[in-house]
Short mmCIF file of C-alpha atoms and ligand atoms in Angstrom, two decimals:
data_model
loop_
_atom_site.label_atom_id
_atom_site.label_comp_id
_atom_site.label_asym_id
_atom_site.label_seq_id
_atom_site.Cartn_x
_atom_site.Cartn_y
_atom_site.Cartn_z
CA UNK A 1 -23.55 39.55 -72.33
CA UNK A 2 -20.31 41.33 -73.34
CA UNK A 3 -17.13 38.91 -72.96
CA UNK A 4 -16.16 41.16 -70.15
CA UNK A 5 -19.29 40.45 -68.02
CA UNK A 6 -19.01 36.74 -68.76
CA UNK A 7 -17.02 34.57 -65.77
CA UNK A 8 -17.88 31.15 -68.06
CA UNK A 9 -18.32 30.93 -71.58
CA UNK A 10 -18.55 26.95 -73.30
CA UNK A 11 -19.54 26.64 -76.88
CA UNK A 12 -19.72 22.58 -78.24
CA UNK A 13 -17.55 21.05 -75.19
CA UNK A 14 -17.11 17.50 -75.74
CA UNK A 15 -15.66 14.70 -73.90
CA UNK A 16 -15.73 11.14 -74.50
CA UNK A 17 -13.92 8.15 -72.37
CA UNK A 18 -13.04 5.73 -74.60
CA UNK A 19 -16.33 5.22 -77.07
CA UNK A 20 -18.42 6.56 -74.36
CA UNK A 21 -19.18 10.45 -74.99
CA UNK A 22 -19.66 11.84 -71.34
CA UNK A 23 -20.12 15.26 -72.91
CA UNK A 24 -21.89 15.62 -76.39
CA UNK A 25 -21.72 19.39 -76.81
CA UNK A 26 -22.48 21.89 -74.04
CA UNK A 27 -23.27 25.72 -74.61
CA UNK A 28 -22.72 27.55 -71.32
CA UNK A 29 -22.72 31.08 -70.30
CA UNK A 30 -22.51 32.53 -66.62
CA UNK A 31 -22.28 35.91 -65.93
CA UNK A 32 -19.90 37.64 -63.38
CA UNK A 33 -21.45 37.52 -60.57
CA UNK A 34 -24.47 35.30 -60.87
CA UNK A 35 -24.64 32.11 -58.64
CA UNK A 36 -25.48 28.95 -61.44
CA UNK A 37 -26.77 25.87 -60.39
CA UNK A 38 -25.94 22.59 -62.70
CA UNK A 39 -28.02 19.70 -61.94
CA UNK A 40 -28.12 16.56 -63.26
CA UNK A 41 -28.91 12.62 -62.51
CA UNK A 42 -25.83 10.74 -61.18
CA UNK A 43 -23.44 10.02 -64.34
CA UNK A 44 -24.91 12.98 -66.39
CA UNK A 45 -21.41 14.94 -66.71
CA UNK A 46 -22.00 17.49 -64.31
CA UNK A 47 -18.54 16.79 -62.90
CA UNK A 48 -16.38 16.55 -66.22
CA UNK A 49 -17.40 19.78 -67.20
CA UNK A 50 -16.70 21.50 -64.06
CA UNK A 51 -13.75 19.30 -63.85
CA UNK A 52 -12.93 20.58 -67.91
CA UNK A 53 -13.86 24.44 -66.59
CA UNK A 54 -11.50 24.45 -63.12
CA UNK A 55 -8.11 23.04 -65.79
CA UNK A 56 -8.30 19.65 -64.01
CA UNK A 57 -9.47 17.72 -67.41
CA UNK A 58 -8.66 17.89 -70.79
CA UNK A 59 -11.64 18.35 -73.10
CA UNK A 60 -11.82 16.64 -76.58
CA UNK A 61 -13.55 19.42 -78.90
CA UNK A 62 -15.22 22.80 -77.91
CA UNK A 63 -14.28 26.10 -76.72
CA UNK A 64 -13.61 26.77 -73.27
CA UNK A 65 -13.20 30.51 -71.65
CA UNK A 66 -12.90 30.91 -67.86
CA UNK A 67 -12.52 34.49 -66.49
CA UNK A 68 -11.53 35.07 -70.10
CA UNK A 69 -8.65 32.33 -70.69
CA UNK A 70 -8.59 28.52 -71.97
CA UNK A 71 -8.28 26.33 -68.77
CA UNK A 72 -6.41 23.88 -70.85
CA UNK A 73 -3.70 26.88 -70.90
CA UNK A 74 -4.17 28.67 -68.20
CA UNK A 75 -1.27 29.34 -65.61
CA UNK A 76 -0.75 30.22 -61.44
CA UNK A 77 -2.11 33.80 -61.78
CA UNK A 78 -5.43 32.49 -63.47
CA UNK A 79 -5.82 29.20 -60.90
CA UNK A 80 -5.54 32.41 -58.29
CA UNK A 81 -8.59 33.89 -59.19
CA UNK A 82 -10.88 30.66 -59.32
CA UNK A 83 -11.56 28.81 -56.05
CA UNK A 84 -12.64 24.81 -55.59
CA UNK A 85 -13.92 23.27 -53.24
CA UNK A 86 -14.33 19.08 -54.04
CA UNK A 87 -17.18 16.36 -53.06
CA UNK A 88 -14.91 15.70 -49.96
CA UNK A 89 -11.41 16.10 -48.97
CA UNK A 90 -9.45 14.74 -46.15
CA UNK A 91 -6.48 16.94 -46.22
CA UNK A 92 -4.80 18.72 -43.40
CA UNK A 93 -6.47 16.41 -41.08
CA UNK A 94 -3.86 16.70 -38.60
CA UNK A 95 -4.22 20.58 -38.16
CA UNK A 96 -6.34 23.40 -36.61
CA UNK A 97 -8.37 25.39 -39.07
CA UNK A 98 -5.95 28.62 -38.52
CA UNK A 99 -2.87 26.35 -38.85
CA UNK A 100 -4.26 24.94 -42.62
CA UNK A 101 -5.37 28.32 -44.11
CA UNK A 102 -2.60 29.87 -42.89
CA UNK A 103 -0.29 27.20 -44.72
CA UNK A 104 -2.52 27.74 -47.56
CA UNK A 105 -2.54 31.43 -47.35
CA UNK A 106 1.49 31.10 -48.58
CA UNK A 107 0.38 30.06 -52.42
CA UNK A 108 -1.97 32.87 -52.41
CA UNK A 109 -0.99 36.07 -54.15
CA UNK A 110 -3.94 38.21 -52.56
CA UNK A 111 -5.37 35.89 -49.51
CA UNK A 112 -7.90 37.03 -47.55
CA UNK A 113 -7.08 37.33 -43.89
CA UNK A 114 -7.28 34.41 -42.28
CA UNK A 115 -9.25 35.37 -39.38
CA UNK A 116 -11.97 36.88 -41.61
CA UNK A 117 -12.23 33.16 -43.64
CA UNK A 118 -12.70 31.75 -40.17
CA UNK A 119 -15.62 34.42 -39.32
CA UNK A 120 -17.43 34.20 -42.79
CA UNK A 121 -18.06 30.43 -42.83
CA UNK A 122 -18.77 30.37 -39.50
CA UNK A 123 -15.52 28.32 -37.78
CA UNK A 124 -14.01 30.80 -35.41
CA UNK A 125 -15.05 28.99 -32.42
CA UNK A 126 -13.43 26.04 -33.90
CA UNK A 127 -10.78 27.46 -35.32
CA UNK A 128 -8.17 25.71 -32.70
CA UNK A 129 -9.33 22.18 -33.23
CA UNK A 130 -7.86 19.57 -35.13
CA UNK A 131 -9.47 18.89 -38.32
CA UNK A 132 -10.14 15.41 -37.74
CA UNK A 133 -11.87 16.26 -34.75
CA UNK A 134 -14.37 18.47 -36.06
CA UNK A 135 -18.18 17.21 -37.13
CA UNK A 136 -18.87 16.36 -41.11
CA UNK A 137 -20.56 20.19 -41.62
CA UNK A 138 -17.62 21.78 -39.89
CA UNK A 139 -15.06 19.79 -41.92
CA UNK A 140 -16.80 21.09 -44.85
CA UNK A 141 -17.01 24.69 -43.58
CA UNK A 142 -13.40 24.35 -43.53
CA UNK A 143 -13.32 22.66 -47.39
CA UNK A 144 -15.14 26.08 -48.23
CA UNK A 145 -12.59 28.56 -46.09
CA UNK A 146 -9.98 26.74 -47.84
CA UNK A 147 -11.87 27.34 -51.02
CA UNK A 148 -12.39 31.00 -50.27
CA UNK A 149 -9.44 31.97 -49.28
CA UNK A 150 -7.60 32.79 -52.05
CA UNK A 151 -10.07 35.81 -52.46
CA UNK A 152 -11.40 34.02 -55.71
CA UNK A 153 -13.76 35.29 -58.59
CA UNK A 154 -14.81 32.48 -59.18
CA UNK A 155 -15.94 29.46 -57.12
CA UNK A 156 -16.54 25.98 -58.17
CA UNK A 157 -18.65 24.49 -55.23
CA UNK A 158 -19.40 20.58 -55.85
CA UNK A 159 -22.48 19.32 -53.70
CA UNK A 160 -21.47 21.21 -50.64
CA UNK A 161 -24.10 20.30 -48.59
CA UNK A 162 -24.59 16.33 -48.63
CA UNK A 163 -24.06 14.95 -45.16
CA UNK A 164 -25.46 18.44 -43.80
CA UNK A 165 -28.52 18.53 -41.16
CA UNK A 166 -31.29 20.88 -42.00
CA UNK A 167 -29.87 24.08 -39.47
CA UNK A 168 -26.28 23.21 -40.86
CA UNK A 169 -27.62 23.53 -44.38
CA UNK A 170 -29.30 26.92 -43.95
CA UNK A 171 -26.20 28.39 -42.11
CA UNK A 172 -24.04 27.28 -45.49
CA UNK A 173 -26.82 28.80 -47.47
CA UNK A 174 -26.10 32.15 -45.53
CA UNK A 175 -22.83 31.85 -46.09
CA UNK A 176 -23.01 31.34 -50.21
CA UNK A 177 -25.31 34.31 -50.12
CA UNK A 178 -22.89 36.24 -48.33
CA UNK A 179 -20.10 35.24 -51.17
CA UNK A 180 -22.94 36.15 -53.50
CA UNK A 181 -23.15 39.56 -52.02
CA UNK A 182 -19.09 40.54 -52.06
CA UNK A 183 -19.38 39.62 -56.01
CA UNK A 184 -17.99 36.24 -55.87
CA UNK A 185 -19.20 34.29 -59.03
CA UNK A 186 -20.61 30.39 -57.89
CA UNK A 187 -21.06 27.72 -59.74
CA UNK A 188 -22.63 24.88 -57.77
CA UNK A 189 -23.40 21.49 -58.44
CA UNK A 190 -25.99 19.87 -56.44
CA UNK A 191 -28.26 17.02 -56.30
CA UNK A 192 -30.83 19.26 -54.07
CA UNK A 193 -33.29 21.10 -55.73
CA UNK A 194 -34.38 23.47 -52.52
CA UNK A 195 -30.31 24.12 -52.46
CA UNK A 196 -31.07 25.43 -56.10
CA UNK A 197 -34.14 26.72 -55.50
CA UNK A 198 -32.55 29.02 -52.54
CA UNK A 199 -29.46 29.90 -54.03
CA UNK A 200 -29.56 30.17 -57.89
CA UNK A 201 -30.17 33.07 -60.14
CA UNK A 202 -30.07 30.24 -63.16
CA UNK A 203 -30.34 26.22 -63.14
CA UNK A 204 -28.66 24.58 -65.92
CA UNK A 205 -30.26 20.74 -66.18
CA UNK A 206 -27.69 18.29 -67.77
CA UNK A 207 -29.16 15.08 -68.76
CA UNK A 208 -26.80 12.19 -70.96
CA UNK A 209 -23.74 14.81 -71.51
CA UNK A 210 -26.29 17.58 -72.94
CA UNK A 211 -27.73 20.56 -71.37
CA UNK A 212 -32.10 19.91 -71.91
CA UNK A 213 -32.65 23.32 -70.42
CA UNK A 214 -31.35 26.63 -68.30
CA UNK A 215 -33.73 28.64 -66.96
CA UNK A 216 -33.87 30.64 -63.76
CA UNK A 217 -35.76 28.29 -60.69
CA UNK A 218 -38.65 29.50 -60.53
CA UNK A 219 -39.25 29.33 -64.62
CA UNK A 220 -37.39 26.18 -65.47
CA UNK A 221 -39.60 23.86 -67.36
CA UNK A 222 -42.65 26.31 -68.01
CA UNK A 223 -42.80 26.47 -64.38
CA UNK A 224 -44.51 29.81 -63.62
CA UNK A 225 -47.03 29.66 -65.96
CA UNK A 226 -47.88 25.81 -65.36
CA UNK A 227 -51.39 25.20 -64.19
CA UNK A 228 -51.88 25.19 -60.51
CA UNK A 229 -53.57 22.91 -58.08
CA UNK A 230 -56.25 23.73 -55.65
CA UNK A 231 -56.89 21.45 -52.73
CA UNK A 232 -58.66 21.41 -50.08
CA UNK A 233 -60.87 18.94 -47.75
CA UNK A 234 -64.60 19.01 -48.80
CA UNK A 235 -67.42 17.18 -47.13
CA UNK A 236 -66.75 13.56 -48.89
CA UNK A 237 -62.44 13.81 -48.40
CA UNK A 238 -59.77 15.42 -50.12
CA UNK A 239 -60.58 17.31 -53.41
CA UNK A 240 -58.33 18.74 -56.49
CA UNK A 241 -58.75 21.03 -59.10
CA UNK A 242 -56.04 21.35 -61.50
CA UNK A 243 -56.68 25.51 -62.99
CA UNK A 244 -55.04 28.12 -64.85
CA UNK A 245 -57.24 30.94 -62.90
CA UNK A 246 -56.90 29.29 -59.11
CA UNK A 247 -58.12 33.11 -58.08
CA UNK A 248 -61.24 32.65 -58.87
CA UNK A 249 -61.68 28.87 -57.83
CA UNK A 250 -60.72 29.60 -54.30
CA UNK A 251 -63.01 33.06 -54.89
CA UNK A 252 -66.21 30.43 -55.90
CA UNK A 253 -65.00 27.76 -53.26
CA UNK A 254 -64.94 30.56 -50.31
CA UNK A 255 -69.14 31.37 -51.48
CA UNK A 256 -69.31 27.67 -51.36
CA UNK A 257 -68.03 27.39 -47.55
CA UNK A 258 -70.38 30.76 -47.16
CA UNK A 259 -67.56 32.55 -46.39
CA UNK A 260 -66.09 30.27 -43.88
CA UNK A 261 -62.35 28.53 -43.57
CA UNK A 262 -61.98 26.16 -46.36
CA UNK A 263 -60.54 23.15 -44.93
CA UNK A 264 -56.72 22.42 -45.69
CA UNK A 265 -56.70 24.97 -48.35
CA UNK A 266 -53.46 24.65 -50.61
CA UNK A 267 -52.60 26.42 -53.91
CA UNK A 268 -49.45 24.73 -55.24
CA UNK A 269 -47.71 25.09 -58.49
CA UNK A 270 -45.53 22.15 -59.91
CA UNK A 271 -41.99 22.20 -57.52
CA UNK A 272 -38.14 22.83 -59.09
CA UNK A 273 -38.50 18.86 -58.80
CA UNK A 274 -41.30 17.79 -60.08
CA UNK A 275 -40.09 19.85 -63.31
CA UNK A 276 -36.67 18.20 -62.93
CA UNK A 277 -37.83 14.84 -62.96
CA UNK A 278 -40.09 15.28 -65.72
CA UNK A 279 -37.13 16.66 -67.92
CA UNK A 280 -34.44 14.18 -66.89
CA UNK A 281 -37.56 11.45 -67.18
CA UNK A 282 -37.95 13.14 -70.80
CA UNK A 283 -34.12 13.21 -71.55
CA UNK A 284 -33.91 8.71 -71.60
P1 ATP B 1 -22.50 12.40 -60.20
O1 ATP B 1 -23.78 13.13 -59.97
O2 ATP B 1 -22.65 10.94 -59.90
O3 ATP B 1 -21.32 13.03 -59.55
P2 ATP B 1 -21.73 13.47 -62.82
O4 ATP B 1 -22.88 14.13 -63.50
O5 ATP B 1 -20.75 14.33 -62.15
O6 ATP B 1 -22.27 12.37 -61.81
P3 ATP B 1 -19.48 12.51 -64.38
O7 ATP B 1 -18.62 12.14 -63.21
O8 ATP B 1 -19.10 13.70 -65.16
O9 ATP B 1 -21.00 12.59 -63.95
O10 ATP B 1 -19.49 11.24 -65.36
C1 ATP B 1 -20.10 11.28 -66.65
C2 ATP B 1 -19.92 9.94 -67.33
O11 ATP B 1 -18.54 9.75 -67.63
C3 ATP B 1 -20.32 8.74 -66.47
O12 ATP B 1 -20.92 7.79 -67.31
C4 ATP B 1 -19.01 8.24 -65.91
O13 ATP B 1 -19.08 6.84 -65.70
C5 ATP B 1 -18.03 8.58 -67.01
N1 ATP B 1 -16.70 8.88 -66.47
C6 ATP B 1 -16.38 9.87 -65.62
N2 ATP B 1 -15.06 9.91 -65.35
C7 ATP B 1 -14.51 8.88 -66.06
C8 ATP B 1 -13.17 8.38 -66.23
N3 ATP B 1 -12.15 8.95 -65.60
N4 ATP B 1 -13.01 7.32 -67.04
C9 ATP B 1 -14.05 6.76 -67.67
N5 ATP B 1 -15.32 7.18 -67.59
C10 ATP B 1 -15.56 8.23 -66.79
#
């Protein structure tokens, strides 16, 4: 990766409160472009870092470049280009979606139209209601236009989705996709690995203030080549075979049922969380 095509670039970050060292040395690099997932168990650091990355915190030792500057120096014209959008915010409670962004829109040197915020996360319908009227999800859509707006870069997105319902969840989903697809860079802490699973080109685990792996989803942890399960119901209850070739078990097990439907047939390979759990479990 030239420096040019990197959006984040960390080398030894460190960060201690007090004696306690919240951050013992994180490497990081995300492309331009890419959408990175950090996950971590509650406490790990996830939010220091990001907090270190978006300016907000100081960092102890390390190197630190964001869209090519120092955070810790950075001025307006670099806070421009990177958007954030928090755990939860309660601001601008007292106005319509238009009314905030188009406060907002003022600081902005480039905003994108209003209007087209409102369309892209999905809040037009809404976008005359108060903002304490609207539900949790729409609240947040409106944490993300506010986020957006700017025309950013870069986003920081920190566990967008908690408090969503499942339809709510895959309509936000759509929506980081969509931010994918103009080129906006994400990086995205969450505490749900499907969110990951969906929307990541690369998961970075952080476990005790150290990364323990980064990996794209699907090969995280030894993950594609990890041994599958078959199961399926045979004639005395539920059976398991744990292979590295389930092809040809299911092959033998179809002559077995003479060519009928295996009951319950599953193939499954271990999940983004069983993988996670076994890492953080391995991290103590
Ligand atoms: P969560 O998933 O719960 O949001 P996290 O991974 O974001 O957790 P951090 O908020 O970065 O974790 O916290 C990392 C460690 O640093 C924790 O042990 C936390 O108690 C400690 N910590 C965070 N902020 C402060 C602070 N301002 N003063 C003292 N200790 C802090």
């Amino acid at each position: 990766m030239t420096r040019s095509d990197s959006a984040v670039r960390v080398r030894g970050l460190t960060k201690r409160y007090g004696d306690h060292h919240a951050v013992g040395g994180v490497d990081l690099d995300i492309a331009a472009g890419e959408i990175f997932s950090l996950l971590g168990p509650n406490g790990a650091g996830k939010t220091t870092c990001v907090e270190i990355l978006e300016g907000y915190r100081h960092r102890d030792g390390g190197e630190v470049e964001v869209l090519g500057i120092d955070p810790a120096k950075a001025d307006a014209h670099w806070k421009a280009r990177i958007g954030i959008v928090l755990q939860s915010t309660k601001d601008f409670s007292e106005l319509t979606p238009t009314e905030a962004l188009s406060t907002c829109a003022a600081y902005y040197p480039n905003p994108r139209p209003v209007e087209e915020v409102l369309d892209l996360v999905g809040l037009t319908a809404k976008r005359k209601t108060r903002a304490d009227q609207l539900s949790g999800g729409q609240r947040r859509r409106l944490d993300v236009a506010l986020g957006i707006l700017g025309n950013p870069e870069l986003l920081f997105l920190d566990e967008p989705t908690t408090g969503f319902d499942p339809e709510a969840r895959r309509q936000f989903w759509g929506l980081i996709e969509s931010l994918s697809d103009l080129g906006t860079t994400i990086l995205l802490t969450t505490h749900y690995l499907d969110e990951a699973e969906r929307l990541a080109d690369r998961v970075g685990v952080i476990a005790d203030g150290r990364i323990v792996a980064v990996d794209t989803p699907a090969m995280l942890g030894g993950r594609g080549t990890a041994a599958a399960t078959v199961s399926w119901r045979g004639p005395n209850g539920p059976e398991h075979i744990s292979t590295d070739a389930p092809t040809k078990v299911v092959r033998d097990l179809a002559d077995s049922f003479g060519g009928a439907e295996i009951p319950e047939l599953v193939v499954s390979r271990p999940t983004l969380e069983d993988v996670y759990l076994q890492m953080i479990g391995a991290a103590k």
